[in-house]
mmCIF file of C-alpha atoms in Angstrom:
data_model
loop_
_atom_site.group_PDB
_atom_site.id
_atom_site.type_symbol
_atom_site.label_atom_id
_atom_site.label_comp_id
_atom_site.label_asym_id
_atom_site.label_seq_id
_atom_site.Cartn_x
_atom_site.Cartn_y
_atom_site.Cartn_z
ATOM 1 C CA MET R 1 80.591 89.481 113.202
ATOM 2 C CA ALA R 2 82.672 91.519 110.615
ATOM 3 C CA SER R 3 85.084 94.193 111.846
ATOM 4 C CA SER R 4 84.569 97.909 110.907
ATOM 5 C CA ALA R 5 87.340 98.093 109.142
ATOM 6 C CA SER R 6 86.321 95.001 106.719
ATOM 7 C CA ARG R 7 82.795 96.620 106.457
ATOM 8 C CA SER R 8 84.153 99.695 105.395
ATOM 9 C CA THR R 9 86.000 97.978 102.591
ATOM 10 C CA SER R 10 83.140 95.945 101.847
ATOM 11 C CA SER R 11 80.740 99.156 101.318
ATOM 12 C CA LEU R 12 83.668 100.467 99.201
ATOM 13 C CA SER R 13 83.862 97.636 96.848
ATOM 14 C CA ALA R 14 80.433 96.929 96.413
ATOM 15 C CA ARG R 15 78.984 96.978 93.035
ATOM 16 C CA ARG R 16 76.781 99.848 92.906
ATOM 17 C CA ALA R 17 75.283 102.153 90.277
ATOM 18 C CA VAL R 18 77.765 104.042 88.025
ATOM 19 C CA PRO R 19 76.739 107.503 88.239
ATOM 20 C CA SER R 20 75.920 109.436 84.358
ATOM 21 C CA THR R 21 77.726 112.434 85.077
ATOM 22 C CA ALA R 22 80.920 113.367 87.186
ATOM 23 C CA ASP R 23 83.301 116.451 87.618
ATOM 24 C CA VAL R 24 86.704 114.225 87.741
ATOM 25 C CA VAL R 25 86.316 110.359 86.329
ATOM 26 C CA ILE R 26 89.859 108.762 87.740
ATOM 27 C CA VAL R 27 90.660 105.743 85.811
ATOM 28 C CA GLY R 28 92.321 103.056 88.094
ATOM 29 C CA GLY R 29 91.809 102.092 91.713
ATOM 30 C CA GLY R 30 95.163 101.481 92.955
ATOM 31 C CA VAL R 31 97.450 103.437 95.083
ATOM 32 C CA MET R 32 97.505 106.176 92.793
ATOM 33 C CA GLY R 33 94.179 106.529 92.018
ATOM 34 C CA ALA R 34 92.890 106.580 95.260
ATOM 35 C CA SER R 35 95.681 109.185 96.410
ATOM 36 C CA ILE R 36 94.387 111.755 93.730
ATOM 37 C CA ALA R 37 90.863 110.966 94.700
ATOM 38 C CA PHE R 38 91.603 111.540 98.632
ATOM 39 C CA HIS R 39 93.800 114.729 97.729
ATOM 40 C CA LEU R 40 90.756 115.866 95.422
ATOM 41 C CA ALA R 41 88.208 115.163 97.900
ATOM 42 C CA GLU R 42 90.345 116.687 100.644
ATOM 43 C CA ALA R 43 90.620 120.010 98.605
ATOM 44 C CA GLY R 44 86.502 120.370 98.076
ATOM 45 C CA VAL R 45 85.994 118.131 94.990
ATOM 46 C CA ARG R 46 83.000 116.365 95.287
ATOM 47 C CA ASP R 47 81.589 114.995 91.886
ATOM 48 C CA ILE R 48 84.311 112.091 91.911
ATOM 49 C CA VAL R 49 84.229 108.860 90.285
ATOM 50 C CA VAL R 50 87.203 106.175 90.484
ATOM 51 C CA VAL R 51 86.409 103.547 88.011
ATOM 52 C CA GLU R 52 88.056 100.063 88.732
ATOM 53 C CA ARG R 53 87.778 97.074 86.628
ATOM 54 C CA GLY R 54 88.528 94.670 89.354
ATOM 55 C CA GLU R 55 88.370 95.514 93.209
ATOM 56 C CA LEU R 56 90.448 98.145 94.895
ATOM 57 C CA ALA R 57 94.063 97.525 95.117
ATOM 58 C CA GLY R 58 93.518 94.521 93.105
ATOM 59 C CA GLY R 59 96.370 95.075 90.398
ATOM 60 C CA SER R 60 100.174 96.069 91.803
ATOM 61 C CA SER R 61 98.902 97.900 94.542
ATOM 62 C CA GLY R 62 97.830 94.506 96.131
ATOM 63 C CA LYS R 63 101.328 93.500 96.554
ATOM 64 C CA PRO R 64 102.356 92.157 99.898
ATOM 65 C CA ILE R 65 104.860 95.208 101.141
ATOM 66 C CA GLY R 66 106.043 97.995 99.198
ATOM 67 C CA GLY R 67 109.245 99.544 100.224
ATOM 68 C CA VAL R 68 108.987 103.298 100.268
ATOM 69 C CA ARG R 69 112.257 105.379 100.328
ATOM 70 C CA ALA R 70 113.927 108.852 98.896
ATOM 71 C CA GLN R 71 117.272 107.272 97.669
ATOM 72 C CA PHE R 72 117.464 108.144 93.841
ATOM 73 C CA SER R 73 119.762 109.841 91.561
ATOM 74 C CA ASP R 74 117.111 111.970 89.765
ATOM 75 C CA PRO R 75 116.642 115.149 91.967
ATOM 76 C CA LEU R 76 112.872 114.893 91.014
ATOM 77 C CA ASN R 77 112.333 111.195 92.283
ATOM 78 C CA ILE R 78 114.097 112.324 95.549
ATOM 79 C CA GLU R 79 111.559 115.160 95.891
ATOM 80 C CA LEU R 80 108.984 113.006 95.420
ATOM 81 C CA GLY R 81 110.001 110.385 97.457
ATOM 82 C CA HIS R 82 111.010 112.489 100.436
ATOM 83 C CA ARG R 83 107.839 114.223 100.355
ATOM 84 C CA SER R 84 105.664 111.051 100.386
ATOM 85 C CA LEU R 85 108.091 109.255 102.981
ATOM 86 C CA ARG R 86 106.792 112.480 105.560
ATOM 87 C CA ALA R 87 102.924 111.857 104.253
ATOM 88 C CA PHE R 88 103.305 108.166 105.154
ATOM 89 C CA ARG R 89 104.700 108.894 108.792
ATOM 90 C CA ASP R 90 101.499 111.116 108.775
ATOM 91 C CA PHE R 91 99.236 108.661 107.873
ATOM 92 C CA PRO R 92 97.593 107.510 111.050
ATOM 93 C CA ARG R 93 96.556 111.482 111.428
ATOM 94 C CA ARG R 94 95.543 112.228 107.596
ATOM 95 C CA PRO R 95 93.855 110.858 106.247
ATOM 96 C CA GLY R 96 93.653 108.285 109.418
ATOM 97 C CA ALA R 97 94.758 104.860 109.101
ATOM 98 C CA ASP R 98 97.275 102.252 110.167
ATOM 99 C CA ILE R 99 99.619 101.423 107.289
ATOM 100 C CA GLY R 100 101.974 98.797 108.981
ATOM 101 C CA LEU R 101 104.847 101.755 108.218
ATOM 102 C CA ASP R 102 108.355 100.073 109.245
ATOM 103 C CA THR R 103 110.789 102.452 109.051
ATOM 104 C CA VAL R 104 113.769 99.984 108.728
ATOM 105 C CA GLY R 105 116.131 101.796 106.489
ATOM 106 C CA TYR R 106 117.315 101.023 102.587
ATOM 107 C CA LEU R 107 120.290 99.527 102.171
ATOM 108 C CA PHE R 108 122.020 99.332 98.396
ATOM 109 C CA LEU R 109 124.783 96.865 98.421
ATOM 110 C CA LEU R 110 127.499 97.844 95.700
ATOM 111 C CA THR R 111 130.583 95.760 94.268
ATOM 112 C CA ASP R 112 131.608 98.035 91.700
ATOM 113 C CA PRO R 113 133.912 101.133 92.381
ATOM 114 C CA VAL R 114 132.017 103.141 89.348
ATOM 115 C CA GLN R 115 128.786 102.309 91.007
ATOM 116 C CA ALA R 116 130.104 102.991 94.626
ATOM 117 C CA ALA R 117 130.969 106.599 92.660
ATOM 118 C CA ASP R 118 127.700 106.826 91.372
ATOM 119 C CA PHE R 119 125.666 106.094 94.679
ATOM 120 C CA GLU R 120 128.036 108.416 96.745
ATOM 121 C CA ALA R 121 127.279 111.227 93.991
ATOM 122 C CA ALA R 122 123.471 110.696 94.731
ATOM 123 C CA VAL R 123 124.072 110.662 98.343
ATOM 124 C CA ARG R 124 125.137 114.344 97.815
ATOM 125 C CA THR R 125 122.375 114.995 96.015
ATOM 126 C CA GLN R 126 119.811 113.419 98.611
ATOM 127 C CA ASN R 127 121.611 115.183 101.497
ATOM 128 C CA ALA R 128 121.058 118.338 99.944
ATOM 129 C CA LEU R 129 117.545 117.652 99.780
ATOM 130 C CA GLY R 130 117.023 116.732 103.220
ATOM 131 C CA VAL R 131 117.268 112.721 103.018
ATOM 132 C CA PRO R 132 119.884 111.663 105.778
ATOM 133 C CA SER R 133 121.215 109.091 103.478
ATOM 134 C CA ARG R 134 124.950 107.865 103.867
ATOM 135 C CA MET R 135 127.775 105.924 102.230
ATOM 136 C CA ILE R 136 128.905 103.298 104.425
ATOM 137 C CA GLY R 137 131.735 100.137 104.478
ATOM 138 C CA PRO R 138 130.843 96.342 104.330
ATOM 139 C CA PRO R 139 131.476 95.719 107.975
ATOM 140 C CA GLN R 140 128.820 98.396 109.005
ATOM 141 C CA ALA R 141 126.567 96.744 106.120
ATOM 142 C CA ARG R 142 126.835 93.335 107.924
ATOM 143 C CA ALA R 143 126.209 95.185 111.251
ATOM 144 C CA LEU R 144 122.819 96.277 109.752
ATOM 145 C CA CYS R 145 122.492 92.966 108.055
ATOM 146 C CA PRO R 146 123.722 89.960 109.846
ATOM 147 C CA TYR R 147 122.842 87.786 106.599
ATOM 148 C CA LEU R 148 125.425 89.272 104.411
ATOM 149 C CA SER R 149 128.885 88.040 103.239
ATOM 150 C CA THR R 150 130.838 90.876 102.583
ATOM 151 C CA ASP R 151 132.804 89.194 99.799
ATOM 152 C CA GLY R 152 133.305 91.390 96.606
ATOM 153 C CA LEU R 153 131.389 94.431 98.486
ATOM 154 C CA VAL R 154 132.939 97.463 97.585
ATOM 155 C CA ALA R 155 130.806 100.063 99.682
ATOM 156 C CA ALA R 156 126.690 100.447 100.572
ATOM 157 C CA ALA R 157 124.227 103.033 100.689
ATOM 158 C CA HIS R 158 122.043 103.557 103.535
ATOM 159 C CA SER R 159 119.126 105.818 104.802
ATOM 160 C CA PRO R 160 117.696 105.356 108.076
ATOM 161 C CA ALA R 161 114.801 107.213 107.200
ATOM 162 C CA ASP R 162 113.213 104.531 104.429
ATOM 163 C CA GLY R 163 111.216 101.117 104.726
ATOM 164 C CA HIS R 164 108.126 99.650 103.820
ATOM 165 C CA ALA R 165 104.564 99.643 104.465
ATOM 166 C CA ARG R 166 101.371 97.553 103.281
ATOM 167 C CA PRO R 167 99.985 98.832 99.803
ATOM 168 C CA ALA R 168 96.670 97.569 100.069
ATOM 169 C CA LEU R 169 96.214 99.564 103.561
ATOM 170 C CA VAL R 170 97.220 102.623 102.077
ATOM 171 C CA VAL R 171 94.725 102.302 99.498
ATOM 172 C CA ARG R 172 92.061 101.288 101.610
ATOM 173 C CA GLY R 173 92.999 104.609 103.929
ATOM 174 C CA TYR R 174 92.881 107.283 100.941
ATOM 175 C CA ALA R 175 89.381 105.353 99.502
ATOM 176 C CA ARG R 176 87.720 105.503 102.997
ATOM 177 C CA ALA R 177 88.313 108.902 103.796
ATOM 178 C CA ALA R 178 87.615 110.046 99.829
ATOM 179 C CA ALA R 179 84.311 107.813 100.142
ATOM 180 C CA ARG R 180 83.127 110.175 103.157
ATOM 181 C CA THR R 181 82.911 112.703 101.002
ATOM 182 C CA GLY R 182 81.182 111.155 98.613
ATOM 183 C CA THR R 183 83.362 110.095 96.119
ATOM 184 C CA VAL R 184 81.954 106.997 94.422
ATOM 185 C CA PHE R 185 84.316 104.031 93.520
ATOM 186 C CA ALA R 186 82.877 102.134 90.709
ATOM 187 C CA THR R 187 84.723 98.854 91.111
ATOM 188 C CA ARG R 188 84.414 95.899 88.567
ATOM 189 C CA THR R 189 83.749 98.443 86.141
ATOM 190 C CA ALA R 190 85.796 98.361 82.828
ATOM 191 C CA VAL R 191 86.388 101.354 80.898
ATOM 192 C CA THR R 192 85.602 100.505 77.101
ATOM 193 C CA GLY R 193 85.841 104.093 75.425
ATOM 194 C CA MET R 194 85.829 107.756 75.338
ATOM 195 C CA ASP R 195 84.070 110.486 73.673
ATOM 196 C CA VAL R 196 86.557 113.312 72.257
ATOM 197 C CA THR R 197 84.556 116.606 71.252
ATOM 198 C CA GLY R 198 87.447 119.386 69.868
ATOM 199 C CA ASP R 199 89.784 119.470 72.446
ATOM 200 C CA ARG R 200 87.748 117.935 75.664
ATOM 201 C CA VAL R 201 86.899 114.377 76.828
ATOM 202 C CA THR R 202 83.375 114.849 77.268
ATOM 203 C CA ALA R 203 82.242 111.268 78.434
ATOM 204 C CA VAL R 204 84.007 107.957 79.397
ATOM 205 C CA HIS R 205 82.361 104.742 78.454
ATOM 206 C CA THR R 206 82.071 101.895 80.668
ATOM 207 C CA ASP R 207 80.483 98.546 80.520
ATOM 208 C CA ARG R 208 77.976 99.841 82.911
ATOM 209 C CA GLY R 209 76.948 102.513 81.033
ATOM 210 C CA PRO R 210 78.862 106.322 80.216
ATOM 211 C CA VAL R 211 79.832 108.984 82.411
ATOM 212 C CA SER R 212 79.925 112.762 81.070
ATOM 213 C CA CYS R 213 82.906 114.440 82.897
ATOM 214 C CA SER R 214 84.553 117.826 83.060
ATOM 215 C CA THR R 215 88.155 115.798 83.574
ATOM 216 C CA VAL R 216 89.514 112.216 83.440
ATOM 217 C CA VAL R 217 92.671 111.286 85.187
ATOM 218 C CA CYS R 218 94.199 108.324 83.729
ATOM 219 C CA ALA R 219 95.850 106.358 86.810
ATOM 220 C CA ALA R 220 95.488 102.873 85.093
ATOM 221 C CA GLY R 221 99.326 101.739 85.610
ATOM 222 C CA ALA R 222 100.366 98.944 83.642
ATOM 223 C CA TRP R 223 97.268 99.328 81.239
ATOM 224 C CA SER R 224 97.837 103.293 80.934
ATOM 225 C CA ALA R 225 98.653 102.856 77.128
ATOM 226 C CA ARG R 226 95.309 101.307 76.123
ATOM 227 C CA ILE R 227 93.397 104.025 78.229
ATOM 228 C CA GLY R 228 95.255 107.040 76.812
ATOM 229 C CA ALA R 229 94.652 105.884 73.228
ATOM 230 C CA MET R 230 90.794 106.056 73.911
ATOM 231 C CA ALA R 231 91.800 109.504 74.201
ATOM 232 C CA GLY R 232 93.794 109.995 71.776
ATOM 233 C CA VAL R 233 97.011 110.622 73.911
ATOM 234 C CA GLU R 234 100.169 108.432 73.771
ATOM 235 C CA LEU R 235 101.726 107.289 77.086
ATOM 236 C CA PRO R 236 104.209 105.171 76.448
ATOM 237 C CA VAL R 237 103.822 102.752 79.240
ATOM 238 C CA ARG R 238 104.804 98.539 78.632
ATOM 239 C CA PRO R 239 103.307 96.060 81.123
ATOM 240 C CA LEU R 240 106.457 93.796 82.767
ATOM 241 C CA ARG R 241 106.199 90.909 85.150
ATOM 242 C CA ARG R 242 107.852 90.593 88.514
ATOM 243 C CA GLN R 243 108.118 88.217 90.789
ATOM 244 C CA LEU R 244 108.647 87.235 94.708
ATOM 245 C CA ALA R 245 108.308 84.884 97.344
ATOM 246 C CA PHE R 246 107.949 84.318 100.811
ATOM 247 C CA THR R 247 109.726 82.115 103.322
ATOM 248 C CA ALA R 248 108.444 79.646 105.901
ATOM 249 C CA PRO R 249 107.670 80.870 109.351
ATOM 250 C CA LEU R 250 111.814 81.451 110.778
ATOM 251 C CA VAL R 251 112.408 80.126 113.855
ATOM 252 C CA PRO R 252 114.273 81.452 115.497
ATOM 253 C CA ALA R 253 112.795 85.179 114.158
ATOM 254 C CA ALA R 254 114.615 87.130 111.600
ATOM 255 C CA PRO R 255 116.364 89.836 113.055
ATOM 256 C CA ARG R 256 114.975 93.382 111.988
ATOM 257 C CA ILE R 257 116.897 94.176 108.829
ATOM 258 C CA PRO R 258 116.809 96.950 106.487
ATOM 259 C CA PHE R 259 115.396 96.592 103.089
ATOM 260 C CA THR R 260 118.569 95.229 101.406
ATOM 261 C CA ILE R 261 119.525 95.067 97.506
ATOM 262 C CA ASP R 262 122.287 93.635 96.044
ATOM 263 C CA PHE R 263 122.390 96.500 93.239
ATOM 264 C CA ALA R 264 124.452 94.575 90.493
ATOM 265 C CA SER R 265 121.792 91.666 90.414
ATOM 266 C CA SER R 266 118.925 93.357 91.933
ATOM 267 C CA ALA R 267 118.124 91.005 94.329
ATOM 268 C CA TYR R 268 116.185 92.069 97.500
ATOM 269 C CA PHE R 269 115.039 90.640 101.150
ATOM 270 C CA HIS R 270 113.551 92.251 104.067
ATOM 271 C CA ASN R 271 111.335 91.134 107.150
ATOM 272 C CA SER R 272 107.487 90.057 106.130
ATOM 273 C CA ASP R 273 105.310 89.428 109.183
ATOM 274 C CA ASP R 274 107.173 85.710 110.684
ATOM 275 C CA GLY R 275 109.697 85.239 107.924
ATOM 276 C CA LEU R 276 111.274 87.281 104.748
ATOM 277 C CA LEU R 277 110.386 88.326 101.577
ATOM 278 C CA LEU R 278 112.588 87.461 98.749
ATOM 279 C CA GLY R 279 112.723 89.281 95.313
ATOM 280 C CA LEU R 280 114.516 89.815 92.090
ATOM 281 C CA ALA R 281 114.361 91.320 88.699
ATOM 282 C CA ASP R 282 114.293 88.668 86.021
ATOM 283 C CA PRO R 283 116.602 90.194 83.293
ATOM 284 C CA ALA R 284 115.028 87.755 80.734
ATOM 285 C CA GLN R 285 111.706 88.585 81.592
ATOM 286 C CA ALA R 286 109.019 89.274 77.955
ATOM 287 C CA GLU R 287 107.111 92.138 78.779
ATOM 288 C CA GLY R 288 103.076 91.247 78.725
ATOM 289 C CA PHE R 289 100.163 91.149 80.850
ATOM 290 C CA ASP R 290 100.960 87.420 82.521
ATOM 291 C CA THR R 291 100.961 87.338 85.899
ATOM 292 C CA THR R 292 101.414 83.716 86.586
ATOM 293 C CA TRP R 293 103.705 82.784 89.648
ATOM 294 C CA THR R 294 106.190 80.625 88.436
ATOM 295 C CA PRO R 295 108.209 78.800 91.295
ATOM 296 C CA GLY R 296 110.963 78.087 89.146
ATOM 297 C CA TRP R 297 111.632 81.696 89.144
ATOM 298 C CA LEU R 298 113.624 81.240 92.723
ATOM 299 C CA GLU R 299 116.692 79.463 91.199
ATOM 300 C CA LEU R 300 117.479 83.299 90.342
ATOM 301 C CA PHE R 301 117.164 84.314 93.315
ATOM 302 C CA ARG R 302 119.243 81.541 95.153
ATOM 303 C CA GLU R 303 121.763 82.207 92.753
ATOM 304 C CA VAL R 304 122.375 85.542 93.811
ATOM 305 C CA ALA R 305 121.965 84.538 97.547
ATOM 306 C CA ARG R 306 124.605 81.769 97.719
ATOM 307 C CA ARG R 307 127.098 84.602 97.071
ATOM 308 C CA ARG R 308 125.408 87.496 98.657
ATOM 309 C CA ALA R 309 123.322 86.148 101.879
ATOM 310 C CA PRO R 310 124.121 82.065 101.684
ATOM 311 C CA ALA R 311 121.652 81.291 104.476
ATOM 312 C CA LEU R 312 119.030 82.784 102.413
ATOM 313 C CA ALA R 313 119.493 80.394 99.459
ATOM 314 C CA GLU R 314 119.081 77.078 101.919
ATOM 315 C CA MET R 315 115.340 78.654 103.236
ATOM 316 C CA GLU R 316 111.974 76.898 102.735
ATOM 317 C CA THR R 317 109.241 79.155 100.944
ATOM 318 C CA SER R 318 105.760 79.338 101.346
ATOM 319 C CA GLY R 319 104.546 80.730 98.029
ATOM 320 C CA GLY R 320 104.405 83.743 96.202
ATOM 321 C CA TRP R 321 103.087 86.435 94.168
ATOM 322 C CA ALA R 322 103.625 88.052 90.684
ATOM 323 C CA GLY R 323 102.674 91.480 89.489
ATOM 324 C CA LEU R 324 103.159 94.082 86.853
ATOM 325 C CA TYR R 325 105.720 96.763 86.353
ATOM 326 C CA GLU R 326 104.518 99.609 84.653
ATOM 327 C CA ILE R 327 107.660 101.046 83.114
ATOM 328 C CA THR R 328 108.533 103.658 80.649
ATOM 329 C CA PRO R 329 111.669 104.162 78.193
ATOM 330 C CA ASP R 330 113.783 106.319 80.793
ATOM 331 C CA HIS R 331 111.999 104.703 83.887
ATOM 332 C CA ASN R 332 110.531 107.836 85.251
ATOM 333 C CA ALA R 333 107.049 108.849 85.526
ATOM 334 C CA LEU R 334 104.412 110.175 83.164
ATOM 335 C CA ILE R 335 103.053 112.813 85.287
ATOM 336 C CA GLY R 336 101.252 116.050 83.739
ATOM 337 C CA ARG R 337 98.465 117.326 81.438
ATOM 338 C CA SER R 338 97.479 116.368 77.815
ATOM 339 C CA ALA R 339 97.922 119.243 75.192
ATOM 340 C CA ALA R 340 95.119 117.763 73.826
ATOM 341 C CA PRO R 341 92.840 116.957 75.173
ATOM 342 C CA VAL R 342 92.898 119.708 77.628
ATOM 343 C CA ASN R 343 90.699 118.153 80.168
ATOM 344 C CA PHE R 344 93.133 114.598 80.400
ATOM 345 C CA LEU R 345 95.516 114.500 83.130
ATOM 346 C CA TYR R 346 97.892 111.046 84.104
ATOM 347 C CA ALA R 347 99.917 109.666 86.377
ATOM 348 C CA THR R 348 101.468 106.440 85.320
ATOM 349 C CA GLY R 349 104.632 104.756 84.163
ATOM 350 C CA PHE R 350 106.550 104.779 87.900
ATOM 351 C CA SER R 351 108.553 101.583 86.692
ATOM 352 C CA GLY R 352 108.106 100.425 90.531
ATOM 353 C CA HIS R 353 108.204 103.685 92.097
ATOM 354 C CA GLY R 354 104.665 104.559 91.799
ATOM 355 C CA PHE R 355 103.632 102.983 95.573
ATOM 356 C CA LEU R 356 106.507 105.430 97.428
ATOM 357 C CA GLN R 357 105.461 108.211 95.235
ATOM 358 C CA ALA R 358 101.617 108.450 95.671
ATOM 359 C CA PRO R 359 101.098 110.786 98.326
ATOM 360 C CA ALA R 360 103.213 113.048 96.633
ATOM 361 C CA VAL R 361 101.702 112.685 93.117
ATOM 362 C CA GLY R 362 98.380 113.015 94.397
ATOM 363 C CA GLU R 363 98.933 116.452 95.688
ATOM 364 C CA ILE R 364 100.371 117.464 92.589
ATOM 365 C CA VAL R 365 97.572 116.165 90.040
ATOM 366 C CA ARG R 366 95.079 117.853 92.924
ATOM 367 C CA ASP R 367 97.176 121.114 92.154
ATOM 368 C CA LEU R 368 97.215 120.349 88.197
ATOM 369 C CA TYR R 369 93.185 120.121 88.156
ATOM 370 C CA LEU R 370 92.999 123.429 90.306
ATOM 371 C CA GLU R 371 95.276 125.066 88.224
ATOM 372 C CA ARG R 372 97.533 126.140 90.968
ATOM 373 C CA ARG R 373 101.294 125.425 90.707
ATOM 374 C CA PRO R 374 102.538 122.030 92.171
ATOM 375 C CA ARG R 375 104.798 122.074 95.175
ATOM 376 C CA VAL R 376 107.099 119.756 93.103
ATOM 377 C CA ASP R 377 107.728 120.927 89.032
ATOM 378 C CA VAL R 378 106.613 117.898 86.940
ATOM 379 C CA GLY R 379 107.214 119.401 83.968
ATOM 380 C CA PRO R 380 110.002 117.418 83.111
ATOM 381 C CA LEU R 381 107.986 114.490 83.402
ATOM 382 C CA GLY R 382 105.257 114.982 80.736
ATOM 383 C CA ALA R 383 104.584 112.345 78.111
ATOM 384 C CA GLU R 384 105.504 114.655 75.326
ATOM 385 C CA ARG R 385 109.302 114.548 76.402
ATOM 386 C CA PHE R 386 109.905 111.484 74.579
ATOM 387 C CA HIS R 387 109.034 113.402 71.072
ATOM 388 C CA ALA R 388 110.060 116.991 72.244
ATOM 389 C CA GLY R 389 113.605 116.511 71.825
ATOM 390 C CA ALA R 390 114.204 116.765 75.891
ATOM 391 C CA ALA R 391 117.192 115.708 77.611
ATOM 392 C CA SER R 392 117.322 112.423 78.698
ATOM 393 C CA ARG R 393 116.936 112.152 82.568
ATOM 394 C CA PRO R 394 116.998 108.309 83.371
ATOM 395 C CA GLU R 395 116.873 107.002 87.238
ATOM 396 C CA ALA R 396 119.903 105.261 88.164
ATOM 397 C CA HIS R 397 118.754 103.614 91.513
ATOM 398 C CA VAL R 398 116.139 101.498 89.436
ATOM 399 C CA VAL R 399 115.342 98.140 91.473
#
């Protein structure tokens, strides 16, 4: 017999009729689209359709484990991460779901004095915004993560409030709560175009028929440039493959460790079920929508591990996963309302930070739709910043 959770998930993913009208059409059924749908529905918006070309959490949001943190360099990202962390901790109550949250902390390993100085400045900013991060020395870092070799380490940055959770469980939790108030999740449904009349989008076309609407929200992740173009909105989002791998079950079990990142190389690892998850950004990776997992990529991780965490370099692996980052020129998100069409909102381009910022961004898009002031000012994250001569504010803590 199927569990109630699996029955609920199946009902959300069932291929049902696409409504011909809606107040809000959200394009994208990942964590961002689900969060936006939940927050709108919670605020009393009842005529919402989420259009997803595959299944819910079928894109980057389906990754096995997602980090959650507030350790950033940009105050805006710190606020978004910090606010979202509070929402993740409260998730069993609101909307009401277990998301596998494990508050193990984040540990950034620093091998250069300039890196350390930059992180020290960021920690001061984080502390001023309520984040309990701190700078620590190599011996303290090794005490937190026994796999480490401290050779070459200058310092580390640690926040015990960070950790990781299960993105697919977050998507389902938000989606089930939104569906209870009538939100329709149109899965296996592709957006094929939009009608724009004057300064408004009047309809979203899908391969299962058109949906007349009052507002469109683009939460399409790596595919957002295509969706924006349908409405005449430029969203400078590009897809980039990222890969990760899992160790075989470890005996004895791995110690409980922070989400540990060798900042210079981007190599990271943390607990995952009965083993470890291993990841690294390949600097030679070409942009594109290819999500083929290539085991040869693992040698890049092992090369770093031989220096930083030697035991990991020899661990047997048992498969892996590839997904897409949605990157922007400054590695900051695009959040806002377009100047034209005026009823086109967007939340995309998170450059690897979408999952961890999704609760806060869901609140913000809700407020933008309701035309009230968001609690976090995301004006600097408008897509027009790349053409308006705005000062660059790149995020330094990109993994």
